[in-house]
Short mmCIF file of C-alpha atoms in Angstrom, two decimals:
data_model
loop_
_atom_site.label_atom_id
_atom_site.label_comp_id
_atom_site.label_asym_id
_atom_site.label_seq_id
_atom_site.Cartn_x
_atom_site.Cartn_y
_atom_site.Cartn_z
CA UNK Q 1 -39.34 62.29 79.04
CA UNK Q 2 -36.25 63.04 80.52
CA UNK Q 3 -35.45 63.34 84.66
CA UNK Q 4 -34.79 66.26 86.07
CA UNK Q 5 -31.22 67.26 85.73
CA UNK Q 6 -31.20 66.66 89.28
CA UNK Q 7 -32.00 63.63 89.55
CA UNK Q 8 -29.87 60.14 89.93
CA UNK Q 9 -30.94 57.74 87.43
CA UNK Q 10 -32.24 54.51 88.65
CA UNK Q 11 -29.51 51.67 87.79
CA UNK Q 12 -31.27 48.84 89.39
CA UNK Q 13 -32.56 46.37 87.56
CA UNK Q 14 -35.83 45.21 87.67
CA UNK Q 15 -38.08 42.27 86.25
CA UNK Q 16 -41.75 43.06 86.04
CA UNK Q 17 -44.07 39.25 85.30
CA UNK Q 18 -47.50 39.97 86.72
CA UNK Q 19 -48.80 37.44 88.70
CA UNK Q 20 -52.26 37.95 86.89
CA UNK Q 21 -52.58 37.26 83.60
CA UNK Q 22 -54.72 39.26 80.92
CA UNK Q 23 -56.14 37.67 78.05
CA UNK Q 24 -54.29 40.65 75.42
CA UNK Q 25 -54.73 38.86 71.85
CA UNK Q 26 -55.78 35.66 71.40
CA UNK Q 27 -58.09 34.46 74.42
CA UNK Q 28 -56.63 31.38 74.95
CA UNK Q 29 -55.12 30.78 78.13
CA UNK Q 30 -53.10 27.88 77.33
CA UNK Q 31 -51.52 30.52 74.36
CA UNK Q 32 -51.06 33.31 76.83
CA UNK Q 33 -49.71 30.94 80.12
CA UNK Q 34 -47.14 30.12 77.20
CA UNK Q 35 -45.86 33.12 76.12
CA UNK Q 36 -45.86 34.37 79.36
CA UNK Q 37 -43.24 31.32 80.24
CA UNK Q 38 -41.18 31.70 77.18
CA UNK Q 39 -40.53 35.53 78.34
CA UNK Q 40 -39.87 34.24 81.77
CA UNK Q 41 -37.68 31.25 80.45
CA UNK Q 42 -35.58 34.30 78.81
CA UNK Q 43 -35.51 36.16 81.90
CA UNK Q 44 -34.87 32.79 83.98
CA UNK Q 45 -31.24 32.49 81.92
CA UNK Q 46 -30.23 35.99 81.95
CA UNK Q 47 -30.84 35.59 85.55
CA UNK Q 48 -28.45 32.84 85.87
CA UNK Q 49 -25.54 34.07 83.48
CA UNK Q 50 -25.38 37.52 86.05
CA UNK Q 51 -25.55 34.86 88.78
CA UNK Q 52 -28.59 36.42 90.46
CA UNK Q 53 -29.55 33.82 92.52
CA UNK Q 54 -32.88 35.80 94.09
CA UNK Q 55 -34.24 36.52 90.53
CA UNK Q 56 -33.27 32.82 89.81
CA UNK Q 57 -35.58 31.64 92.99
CA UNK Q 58 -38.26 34.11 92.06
CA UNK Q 59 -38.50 32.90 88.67
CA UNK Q 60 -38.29 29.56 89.52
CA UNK Q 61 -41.35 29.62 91.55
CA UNK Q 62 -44.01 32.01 89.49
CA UNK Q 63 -42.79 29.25 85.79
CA UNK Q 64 -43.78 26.28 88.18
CA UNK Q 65 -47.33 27.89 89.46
CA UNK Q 66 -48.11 28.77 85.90
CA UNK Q 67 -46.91 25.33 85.12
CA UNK Q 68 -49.46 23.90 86.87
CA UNK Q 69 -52.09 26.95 85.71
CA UNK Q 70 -51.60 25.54 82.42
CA UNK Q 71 -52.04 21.58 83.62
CA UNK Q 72 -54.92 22.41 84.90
CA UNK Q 73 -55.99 23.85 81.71
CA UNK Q 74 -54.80 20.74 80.06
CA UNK Q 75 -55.81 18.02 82.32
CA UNK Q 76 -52.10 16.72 82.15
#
């Protein structure tokens, strides 16, 4: 659905990675925790070819707590 003619269109960019993560498909959490960090890998180096050094931090931090979601999974 279109906006209203009115209506400016929102130009900002914005990256949506829940900090919760649903069991979708295949009920395995170590599956899930890594797709979930591939997407956010792919995110993480768009982020740093537009230089966007606040996406870069952000990302940085929620691919190292699922990091260690997934050790814990593990027992690495």
């Amino acid at each position: 659905m279109a906006p209203p003619s009115h209506a400016q269109p929102d130009t900002s960019r914005r990256l949506l990675i829940p900090d919760r993560l649903d069991m979708l498909v295949t009920s395995d959490p170590i599956a899930e925790l890594d797709a979930a960090l591939a997407t956010a890998a792919t995110h993480l180096r768009a982020a740093r070819a537009c230089r966007d050094t606040r996406t870069v931090e952000r990302l940085y931090r929620w691919i190292n707590t699922r990091l260690d979601q997934r050790n814990s999974f593990t027992g690495s």
